[in-house]
Coordinates of C-alpha atoms in Angstrom, one line a residue:
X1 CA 0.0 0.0 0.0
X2 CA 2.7 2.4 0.6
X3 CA 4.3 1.3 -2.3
X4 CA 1.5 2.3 -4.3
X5 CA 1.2 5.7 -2.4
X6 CA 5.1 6.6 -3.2
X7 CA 4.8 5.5 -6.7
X8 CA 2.0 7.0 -7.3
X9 CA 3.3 10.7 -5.8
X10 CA 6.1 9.7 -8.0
X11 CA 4.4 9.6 -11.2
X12 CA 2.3 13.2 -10.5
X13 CA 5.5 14.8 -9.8
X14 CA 6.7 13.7 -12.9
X15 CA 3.8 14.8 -14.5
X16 CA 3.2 17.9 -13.1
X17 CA 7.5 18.6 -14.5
X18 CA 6.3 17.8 -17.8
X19 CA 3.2 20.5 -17.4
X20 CA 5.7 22.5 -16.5
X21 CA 8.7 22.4 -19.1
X22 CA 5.8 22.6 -21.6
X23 CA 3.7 26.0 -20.6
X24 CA 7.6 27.7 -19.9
X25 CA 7.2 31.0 -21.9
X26 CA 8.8 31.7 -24.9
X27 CA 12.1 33.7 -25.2
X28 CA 15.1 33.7 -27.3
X29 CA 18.6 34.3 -25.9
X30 CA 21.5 35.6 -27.1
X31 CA 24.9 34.2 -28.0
X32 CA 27.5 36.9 -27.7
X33 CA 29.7 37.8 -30.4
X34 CA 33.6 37.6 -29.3
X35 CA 35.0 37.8 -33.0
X36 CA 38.0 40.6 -33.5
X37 CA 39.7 42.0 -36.2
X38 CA 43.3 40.1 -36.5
X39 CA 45.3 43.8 -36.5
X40 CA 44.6 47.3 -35.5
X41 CA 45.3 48.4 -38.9
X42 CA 45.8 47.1 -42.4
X43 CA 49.0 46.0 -43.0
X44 CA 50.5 45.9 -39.2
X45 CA 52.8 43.8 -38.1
X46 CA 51.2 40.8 -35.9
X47 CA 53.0 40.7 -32.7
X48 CA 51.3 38.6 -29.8
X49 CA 53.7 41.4 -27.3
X50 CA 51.7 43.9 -25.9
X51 CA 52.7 46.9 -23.5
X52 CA 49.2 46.2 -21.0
X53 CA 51.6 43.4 -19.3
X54 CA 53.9 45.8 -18.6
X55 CA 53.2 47.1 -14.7
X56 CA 53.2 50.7 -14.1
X57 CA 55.5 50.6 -11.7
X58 CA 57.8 49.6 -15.0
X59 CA 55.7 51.9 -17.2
X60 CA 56.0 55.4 -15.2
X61 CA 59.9 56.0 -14.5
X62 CA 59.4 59.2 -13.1
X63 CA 59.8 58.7 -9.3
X64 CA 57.0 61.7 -8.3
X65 CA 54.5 60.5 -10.7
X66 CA 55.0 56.6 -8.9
X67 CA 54.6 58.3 -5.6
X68 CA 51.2 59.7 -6.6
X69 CA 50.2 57.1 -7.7
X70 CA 51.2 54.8 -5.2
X71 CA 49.2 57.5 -2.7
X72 CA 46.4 57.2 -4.7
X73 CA 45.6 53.1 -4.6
X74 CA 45.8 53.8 -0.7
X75 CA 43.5 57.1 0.0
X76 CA 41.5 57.7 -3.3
X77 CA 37.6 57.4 -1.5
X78 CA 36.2 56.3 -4.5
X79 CA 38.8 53.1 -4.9
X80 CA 37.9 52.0 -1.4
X81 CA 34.3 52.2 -2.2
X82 CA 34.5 49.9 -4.8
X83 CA 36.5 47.6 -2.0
X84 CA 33.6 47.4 0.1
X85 CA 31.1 46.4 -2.5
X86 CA 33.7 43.8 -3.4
X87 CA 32.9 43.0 0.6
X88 CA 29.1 43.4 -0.3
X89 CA 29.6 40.7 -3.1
X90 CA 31.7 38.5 -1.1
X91 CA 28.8 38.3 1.4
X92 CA 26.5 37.3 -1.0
X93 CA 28.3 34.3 -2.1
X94 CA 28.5 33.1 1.1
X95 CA 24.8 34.1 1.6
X96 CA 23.6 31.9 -1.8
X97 CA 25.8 29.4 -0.7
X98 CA 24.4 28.6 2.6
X99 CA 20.7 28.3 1.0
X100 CA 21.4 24.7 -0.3
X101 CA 22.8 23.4 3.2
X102 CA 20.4 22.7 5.7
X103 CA 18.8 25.0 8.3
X104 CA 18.9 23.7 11.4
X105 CA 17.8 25.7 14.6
X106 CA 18.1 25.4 18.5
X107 CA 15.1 26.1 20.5
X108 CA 13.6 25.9 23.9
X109 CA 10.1 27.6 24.9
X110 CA 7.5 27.3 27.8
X111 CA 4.0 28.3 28.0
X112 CA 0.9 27.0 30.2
X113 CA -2.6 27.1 28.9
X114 CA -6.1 26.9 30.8
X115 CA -8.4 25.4 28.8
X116 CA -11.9 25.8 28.9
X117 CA -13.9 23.0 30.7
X118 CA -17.0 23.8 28.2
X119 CA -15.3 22.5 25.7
X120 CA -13.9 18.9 24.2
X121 CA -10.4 19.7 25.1
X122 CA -11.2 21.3 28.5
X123 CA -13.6 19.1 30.0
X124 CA -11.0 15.8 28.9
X125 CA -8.0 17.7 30.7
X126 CA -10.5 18.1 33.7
X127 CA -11.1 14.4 34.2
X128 CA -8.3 12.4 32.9
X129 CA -5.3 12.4 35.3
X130 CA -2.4 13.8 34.4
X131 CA -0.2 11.0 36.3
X132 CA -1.9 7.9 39.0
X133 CA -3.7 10.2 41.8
X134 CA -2.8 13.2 40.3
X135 CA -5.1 15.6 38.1
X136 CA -4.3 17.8 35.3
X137 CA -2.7 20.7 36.9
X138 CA -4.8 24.1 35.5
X139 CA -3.3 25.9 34.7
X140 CA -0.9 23.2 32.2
X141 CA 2.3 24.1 31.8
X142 CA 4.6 23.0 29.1
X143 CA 8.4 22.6 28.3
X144 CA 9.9 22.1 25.5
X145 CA 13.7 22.2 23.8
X146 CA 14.9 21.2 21.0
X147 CA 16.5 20.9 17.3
X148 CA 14.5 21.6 14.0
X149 CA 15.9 21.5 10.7
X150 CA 14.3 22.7 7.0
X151 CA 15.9 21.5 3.7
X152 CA 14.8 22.3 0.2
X153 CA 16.5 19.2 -1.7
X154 CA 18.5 21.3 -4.6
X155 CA 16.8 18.9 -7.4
X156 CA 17.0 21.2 -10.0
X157 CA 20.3 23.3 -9.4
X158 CA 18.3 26.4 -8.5
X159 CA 19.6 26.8 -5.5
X160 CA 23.4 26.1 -6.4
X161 CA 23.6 28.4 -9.4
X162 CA 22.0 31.2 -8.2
X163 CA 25.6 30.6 -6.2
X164 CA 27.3 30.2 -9.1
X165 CA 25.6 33.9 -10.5
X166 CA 26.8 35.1 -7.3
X167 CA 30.3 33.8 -8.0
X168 CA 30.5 35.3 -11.3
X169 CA 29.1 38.5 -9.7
X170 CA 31.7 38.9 -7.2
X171 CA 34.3 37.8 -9.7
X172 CA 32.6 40.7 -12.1
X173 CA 32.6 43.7 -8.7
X174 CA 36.8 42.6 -8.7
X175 CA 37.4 43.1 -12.4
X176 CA 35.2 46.4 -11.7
X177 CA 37.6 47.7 -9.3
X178 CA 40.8 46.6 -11.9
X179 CA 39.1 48.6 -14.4
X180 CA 38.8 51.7 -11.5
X181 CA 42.5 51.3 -10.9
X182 CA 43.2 51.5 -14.8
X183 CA 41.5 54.4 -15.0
X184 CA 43.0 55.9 -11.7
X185 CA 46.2 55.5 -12.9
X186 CA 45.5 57.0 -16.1
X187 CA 44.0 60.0 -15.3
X188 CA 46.7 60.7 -12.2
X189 CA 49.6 60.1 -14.8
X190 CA 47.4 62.7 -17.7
X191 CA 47.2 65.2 -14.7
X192 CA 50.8 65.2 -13.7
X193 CA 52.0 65.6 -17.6
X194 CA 49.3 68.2 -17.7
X195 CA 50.8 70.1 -14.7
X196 CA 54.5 69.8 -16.2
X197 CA 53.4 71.8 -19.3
X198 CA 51.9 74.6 -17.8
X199 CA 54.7 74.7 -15.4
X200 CA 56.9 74.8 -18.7
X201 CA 54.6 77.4 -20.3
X202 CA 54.9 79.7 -17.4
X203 CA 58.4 79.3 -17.4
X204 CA 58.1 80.4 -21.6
X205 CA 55.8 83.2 -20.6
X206 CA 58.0 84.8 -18.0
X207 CA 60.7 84.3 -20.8
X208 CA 58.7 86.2 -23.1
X209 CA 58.0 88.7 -21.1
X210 CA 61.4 89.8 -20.1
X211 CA 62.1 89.8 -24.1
X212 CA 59.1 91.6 -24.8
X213 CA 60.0 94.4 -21.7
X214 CA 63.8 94.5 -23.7
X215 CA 61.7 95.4 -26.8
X216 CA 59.6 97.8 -24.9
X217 CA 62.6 99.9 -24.5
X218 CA 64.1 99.9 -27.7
X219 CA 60.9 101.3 -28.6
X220 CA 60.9 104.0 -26.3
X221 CA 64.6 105.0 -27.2
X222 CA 63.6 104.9 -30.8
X223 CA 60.6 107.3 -30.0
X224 CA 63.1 109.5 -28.4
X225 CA 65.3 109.5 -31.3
X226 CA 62.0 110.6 -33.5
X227 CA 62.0 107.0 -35.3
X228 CA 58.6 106.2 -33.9
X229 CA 55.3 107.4 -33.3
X230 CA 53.6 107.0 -29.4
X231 CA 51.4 104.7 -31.3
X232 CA 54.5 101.8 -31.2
X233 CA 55.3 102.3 -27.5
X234 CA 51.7 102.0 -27.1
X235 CA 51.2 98.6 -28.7
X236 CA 54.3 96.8 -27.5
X237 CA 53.3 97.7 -24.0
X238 CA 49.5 96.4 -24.7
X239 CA 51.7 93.5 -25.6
X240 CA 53.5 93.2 -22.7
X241 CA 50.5 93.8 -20.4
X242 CA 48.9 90.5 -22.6
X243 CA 51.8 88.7 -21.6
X244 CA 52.1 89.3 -18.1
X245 CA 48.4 88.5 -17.7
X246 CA 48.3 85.2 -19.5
X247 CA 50.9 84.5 -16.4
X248 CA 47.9 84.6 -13.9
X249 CA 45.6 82.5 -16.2
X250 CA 48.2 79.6 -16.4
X251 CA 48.8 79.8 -12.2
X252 CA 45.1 79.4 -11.7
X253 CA 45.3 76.2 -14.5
X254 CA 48.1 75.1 -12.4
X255 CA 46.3 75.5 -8.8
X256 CA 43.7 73.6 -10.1
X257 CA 45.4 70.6 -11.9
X258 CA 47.1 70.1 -8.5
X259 CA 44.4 69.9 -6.9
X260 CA 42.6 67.5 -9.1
X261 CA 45.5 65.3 -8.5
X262 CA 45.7 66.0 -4.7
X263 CA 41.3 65.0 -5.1
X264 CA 42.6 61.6 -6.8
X265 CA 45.4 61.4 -4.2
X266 CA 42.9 61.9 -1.4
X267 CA 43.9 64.9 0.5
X268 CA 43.3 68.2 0.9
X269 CA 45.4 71.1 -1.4
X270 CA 49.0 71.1 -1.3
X271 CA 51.9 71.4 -3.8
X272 CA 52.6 68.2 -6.2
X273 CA 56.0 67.6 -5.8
X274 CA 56.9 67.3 -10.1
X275 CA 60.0 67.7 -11.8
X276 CA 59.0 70.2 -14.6
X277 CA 62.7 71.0 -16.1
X278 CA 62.5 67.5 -17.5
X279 CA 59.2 68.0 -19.9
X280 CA 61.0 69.3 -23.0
X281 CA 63.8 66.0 -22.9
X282 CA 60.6 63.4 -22.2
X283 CA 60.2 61.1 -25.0
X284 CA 57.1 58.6 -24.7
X285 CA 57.8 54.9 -24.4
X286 CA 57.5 52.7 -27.2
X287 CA 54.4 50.8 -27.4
X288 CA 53.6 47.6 -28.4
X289 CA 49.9 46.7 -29.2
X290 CA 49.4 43.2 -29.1
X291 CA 46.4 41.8 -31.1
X292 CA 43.0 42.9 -30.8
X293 CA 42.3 39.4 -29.3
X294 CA 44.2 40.0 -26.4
X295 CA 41.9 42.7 -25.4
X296 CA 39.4 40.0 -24.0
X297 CA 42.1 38.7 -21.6
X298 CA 43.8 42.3 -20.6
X299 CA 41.0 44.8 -20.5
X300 CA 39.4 44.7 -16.8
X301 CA 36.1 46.2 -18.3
X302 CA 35.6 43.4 -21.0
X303 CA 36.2 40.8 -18.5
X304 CA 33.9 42.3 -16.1
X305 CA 31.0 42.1 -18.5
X306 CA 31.8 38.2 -19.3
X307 CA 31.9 37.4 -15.8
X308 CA 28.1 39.7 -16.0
X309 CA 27.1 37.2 -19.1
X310 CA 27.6 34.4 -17.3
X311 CA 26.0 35.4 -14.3
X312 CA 22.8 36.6 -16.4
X313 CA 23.2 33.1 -17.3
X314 CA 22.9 31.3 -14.6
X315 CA 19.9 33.7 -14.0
X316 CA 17.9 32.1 -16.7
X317 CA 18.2 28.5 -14.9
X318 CA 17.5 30.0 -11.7
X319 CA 14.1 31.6 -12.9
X320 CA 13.1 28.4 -15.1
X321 CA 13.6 26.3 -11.7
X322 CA 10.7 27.8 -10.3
X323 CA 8.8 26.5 -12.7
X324 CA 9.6 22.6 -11.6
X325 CA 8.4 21.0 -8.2
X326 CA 10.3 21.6 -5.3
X327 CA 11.5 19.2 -2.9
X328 CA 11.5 19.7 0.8
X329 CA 12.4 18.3 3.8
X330 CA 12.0 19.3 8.2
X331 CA 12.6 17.6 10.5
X332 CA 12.4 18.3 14.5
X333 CA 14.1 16.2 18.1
X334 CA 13.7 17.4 21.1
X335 CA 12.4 16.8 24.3
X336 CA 9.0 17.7 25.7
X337 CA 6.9 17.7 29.0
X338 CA 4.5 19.1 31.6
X339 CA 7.2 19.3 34.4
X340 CA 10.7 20.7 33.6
X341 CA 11.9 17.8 35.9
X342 CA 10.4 15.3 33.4
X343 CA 12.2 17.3 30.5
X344 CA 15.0 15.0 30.2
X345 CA 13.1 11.9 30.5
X346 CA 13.5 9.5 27.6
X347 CA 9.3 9.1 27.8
X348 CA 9.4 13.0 27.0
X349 CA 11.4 12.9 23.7
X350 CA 9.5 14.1 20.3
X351 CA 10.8 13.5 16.5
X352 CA 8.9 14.6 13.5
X353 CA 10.2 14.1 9.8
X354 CA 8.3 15.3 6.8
X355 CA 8.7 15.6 3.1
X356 CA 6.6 18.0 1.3
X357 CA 6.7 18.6 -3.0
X358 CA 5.0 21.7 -4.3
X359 CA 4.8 22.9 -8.0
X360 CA 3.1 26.5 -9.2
X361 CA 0.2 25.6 -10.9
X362 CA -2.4 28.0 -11.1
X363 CA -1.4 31.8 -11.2
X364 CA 2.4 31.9 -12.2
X365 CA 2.7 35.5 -13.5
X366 CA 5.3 36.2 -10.8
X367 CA 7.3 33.2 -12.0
X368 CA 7.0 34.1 -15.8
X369 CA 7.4 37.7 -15.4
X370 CA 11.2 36.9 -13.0
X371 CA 11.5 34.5 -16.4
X372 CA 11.3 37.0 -19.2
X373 CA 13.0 39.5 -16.9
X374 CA 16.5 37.5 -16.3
X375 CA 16.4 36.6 -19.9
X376 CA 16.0 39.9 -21.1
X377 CA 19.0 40.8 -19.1
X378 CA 20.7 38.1 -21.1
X379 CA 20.5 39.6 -23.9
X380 CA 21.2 42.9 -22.5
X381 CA 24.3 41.2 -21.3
X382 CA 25.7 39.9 -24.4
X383 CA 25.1 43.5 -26.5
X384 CA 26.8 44.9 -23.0
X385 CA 29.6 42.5 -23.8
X386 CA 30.3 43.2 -27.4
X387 CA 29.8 47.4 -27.0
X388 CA 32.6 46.9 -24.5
X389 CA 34.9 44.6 -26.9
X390 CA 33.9 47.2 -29.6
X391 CA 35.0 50.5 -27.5
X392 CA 38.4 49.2 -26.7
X393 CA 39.6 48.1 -29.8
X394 CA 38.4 51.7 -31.0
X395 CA 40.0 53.2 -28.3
X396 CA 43.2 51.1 -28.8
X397 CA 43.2 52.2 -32.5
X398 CA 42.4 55.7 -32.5
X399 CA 45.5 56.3 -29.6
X400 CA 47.8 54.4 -32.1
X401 CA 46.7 56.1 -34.9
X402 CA 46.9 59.5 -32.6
X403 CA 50.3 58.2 -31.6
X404 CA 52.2 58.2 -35.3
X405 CA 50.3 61.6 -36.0
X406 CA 51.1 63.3 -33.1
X407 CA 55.4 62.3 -34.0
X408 CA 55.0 64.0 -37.5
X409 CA 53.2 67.0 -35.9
X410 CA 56.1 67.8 -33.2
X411 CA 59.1 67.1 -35.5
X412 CA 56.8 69.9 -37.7
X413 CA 56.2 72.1 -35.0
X414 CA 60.4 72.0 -33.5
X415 CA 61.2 73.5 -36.9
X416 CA 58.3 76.2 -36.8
X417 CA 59.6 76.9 -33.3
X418 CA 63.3 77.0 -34.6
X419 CA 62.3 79.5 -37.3
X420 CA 60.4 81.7 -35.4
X421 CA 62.5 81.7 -32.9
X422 CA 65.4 83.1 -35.2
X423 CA 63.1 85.1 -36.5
X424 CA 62.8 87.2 -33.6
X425 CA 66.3 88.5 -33.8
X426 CA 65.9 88.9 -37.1
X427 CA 62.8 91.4 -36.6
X428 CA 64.5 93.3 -33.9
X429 CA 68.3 93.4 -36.0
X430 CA 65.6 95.3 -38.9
X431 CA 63.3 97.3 -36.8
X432 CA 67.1 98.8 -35.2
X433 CA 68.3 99.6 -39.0
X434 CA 64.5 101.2 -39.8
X435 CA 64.1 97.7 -42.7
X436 CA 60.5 96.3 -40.5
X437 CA 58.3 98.6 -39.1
X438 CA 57.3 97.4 -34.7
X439 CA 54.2 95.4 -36.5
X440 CA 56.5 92.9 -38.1
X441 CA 58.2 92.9 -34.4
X442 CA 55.2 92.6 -32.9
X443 CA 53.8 89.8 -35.0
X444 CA 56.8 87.6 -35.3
X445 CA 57.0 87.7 -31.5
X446 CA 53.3 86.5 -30.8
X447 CA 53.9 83.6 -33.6
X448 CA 57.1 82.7 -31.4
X449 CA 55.2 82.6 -28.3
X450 CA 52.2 80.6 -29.8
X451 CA 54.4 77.9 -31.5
X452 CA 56.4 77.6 -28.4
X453 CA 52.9 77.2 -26.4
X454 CA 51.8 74.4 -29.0
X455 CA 55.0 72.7 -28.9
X456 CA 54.7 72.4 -25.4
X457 CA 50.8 71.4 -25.9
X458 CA 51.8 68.8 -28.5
X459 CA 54.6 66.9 -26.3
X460 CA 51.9 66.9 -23.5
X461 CA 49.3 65.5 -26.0
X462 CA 52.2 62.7 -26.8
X463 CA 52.9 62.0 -23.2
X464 CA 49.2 61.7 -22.9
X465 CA 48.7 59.2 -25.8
X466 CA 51.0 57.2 -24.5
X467 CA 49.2 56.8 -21.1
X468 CA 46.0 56.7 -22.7
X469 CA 46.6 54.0 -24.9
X470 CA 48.5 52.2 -21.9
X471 CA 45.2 52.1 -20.3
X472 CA 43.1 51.2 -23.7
X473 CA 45.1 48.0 -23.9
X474 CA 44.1 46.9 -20.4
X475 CA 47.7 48.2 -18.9
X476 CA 47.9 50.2 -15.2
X477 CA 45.8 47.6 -12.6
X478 CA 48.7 45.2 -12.1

């Protein structure tokens, strides 16, 4: 007879499965796309070395730029943020994984009830005796302590790959903060070679100035001697007075760039210790790119959507789970009596055990809607995943691309500098022997100045490329 009964709970579970796997609703998922181009351009040379394996330790020679930095992967708020939802992930591993293991409690309680003697219960109390001679005692009191356990039998995985998604979670928050560490690094490293050239284009203004001031007072001699008009002294002082306030309008660029970096760093204003007299002499470091396959492997964002993917996943199973019967099991021993001296008796001990099997049946909008939902999110996963392998290989190209360009336009813009620069003895040699009017002086020394200022602009847009593209080919978190 029990036989027959187990069998034939057996069969209905099966049958209510099947029910099941064939009312789950219809969606389509997405397979993610992890194709790449074999080069960054046509006709490169494929070498498997890239320049993200390099540490930045390795990468950064200067000294104060490492010190920053080093500062910064200690203080910067944001960075330890990031740490604690690491912490936050951690926990929920450890949360998912304790859902498949039993629940067992320890209990104890005591209560005492007074029945009522007009009804079945009372009026039975009132006359049977509780032990030989002795009536029930109103009112009863009971003891009780004890274990009880609850288990849902994991039958269809739901339980262990929602720990799985957690897994793949956590795994994702840690690729997350390499990716914030990358960036940190970057953006320190762009600041600091930022700060250099306007040091250096102070240093060119002040230079200017005192040239400008000589030129002021050839002027005025030359008015003395009847050669020129007010009007010249007039304009090469406007010119100075230009000069001397563009000055203030690089300190105030300069206050704030050190402070950005001192924000990054994590404390409060004070000077960046830099050493500015190298900036003209820096050359950036020779970069290798790799392949654009290597991207998957290097680049913490990428990976940190594939470890999102797979958790999105394991998502799907979770949800379609819910749909199947689930298996549980509680079970209770303890001990139990009228009389806390009678607690440890072996007459007063009490088991239970009981299975119980439940499948949705009637009413699963919940269940359908948390299965559309988690395979939407698949899919918005795997475009996630491909936007992010797209964007780096961009970014990888355009910085190399930016990289060559950038060489051509300095060695161009030394020899506008060289010429100009000549040419500003050249002016003054001809304004002294009345052969260039103070326009041509005037002009050929702003051109000066402005090359000079986008030579300096150009080597810090080099220095820049070559952190940037550092960090587009996954470089600056190891």
């Amino acid at each position: 007879m029990q036989k027959k009964i187990i069998y034939k709970s057996l069969a209905a579970t099966v049958v209510a499965a099947t029910f099941t796997a064939c009312s789950l609703p219809g969606v389509v998922q997405r397979a993610e796309n992890k194709n790449t181009p074999a080069q960054y351009a046509a006709g490169a040379v494929t070498d498997t070395t890239s320049t993200a394996a390099t540490k930045w330790k390795e990468y950064f020679a200067d000294a104060n730029l490492q010190e920053l930095i080093n500062t910064a992967l200690t203080n910067n708020q944001e960075l330890n943020i990031t740490l604690q939802e690491i912490e936050v992930a951690k926990s929920e591993i450890r949360a998912r994984k304790g859902e498949y293991l039993p629940f067992v409690s320890l209990g104890a309680g005591a209560d005492v009830t007074k029945a009522s003697r007009n009804t079945t219960q009372g009026t039975l109390e009132h006359n049977l005796e509780i032990v030989p001679g002795k009536e029930n005692p109103e009112p009863l009191p009971n003891y009780m302590a004890g274990l009880r356990a609850n288990w849902e039998i994991d039958v269809w995985k739901k339980l262990r790959n929602a720990k799985k998604s957690a897994v793949n979670r956590y795994l994702a928050s840690v690729e997350g903060k390499n990716f914030m560490v990358t960036n940190l690094v970057a953006e320190i490293a762009n600041s600091y070679y930022e700060l250099l050239a306007l040091d250096n284009q102070l240093e060119l203004v002040n230079q200017n100035i005192q040239i400008q001031n000589n030129a002021l007072e050839i002027v005025k001699v030359q008015k003395e001697a009847a050669r020129v008009t007010e009007l010249a002294v007039k304009r090469f002082q406007a010119q100075v007075l230009n000069t001397q306030s563009l000055q203030y309008e690089i300190k105030q660029k300069i206050v704030e760039t050190e402070n950005r970096i001192n924000f990054l760093v994590g404390r409060f204003p004070q000077t960046v210790k830099r050493s500015s007299g190298t900036f003209a002499s820096l050359n950036p470091n020779v970069v290798k790119s790799g392949i654009p396959s290597q991207l998957l492997a290097n680049r913490p964002d990428i990976k940190q959507a594939e470890y999102e993917l797979e958790a999105a996943k394991l998502d799907i199973k979770v949800a379609k789970a819910r749909f199947y019967p689930q298996l549980g099991i509680s079970a209770g021993l303890g001990y139990q009596a009228f009389n806390a001296s009678y607690l440890v008796k072996p007459e007063s001990l009490i088991y239970t055990l009981a299975g119980d099997l439940a499948a949705p049946l009637v009413n699963r909008n919940a269940i359908k809607a948390a299965y559309i939902t988690a395979n939407a999110k698949q899919v918005q996963a795997a475009y996630n995943y491909e936007q992010k392998i797209l964007n780096a290989y961009i970014e990888v190209a355009n910085q190399l691309s930016k990289i060559s360009n950038l060489d051509n336009s300095y060695k161009l813009k030394s020899q506008e500098v060289d010429a100009l620069t000549q040419s500003i003895n050249i002016s003054n040699d001809l304004f002294k022997s009345a052969r260039a009017d103070y326009m041509e002086v005037l002009m050929t020394q702003r051109d000066a100045l402005e090359s000079k200022f986008d030579l300096i602009e150009t080597k810090m847009q080099q220095m820049n490329a070559m952190v940037n593209v550092y960090r587009a080919l996954g470089g600056g978190w190891k």
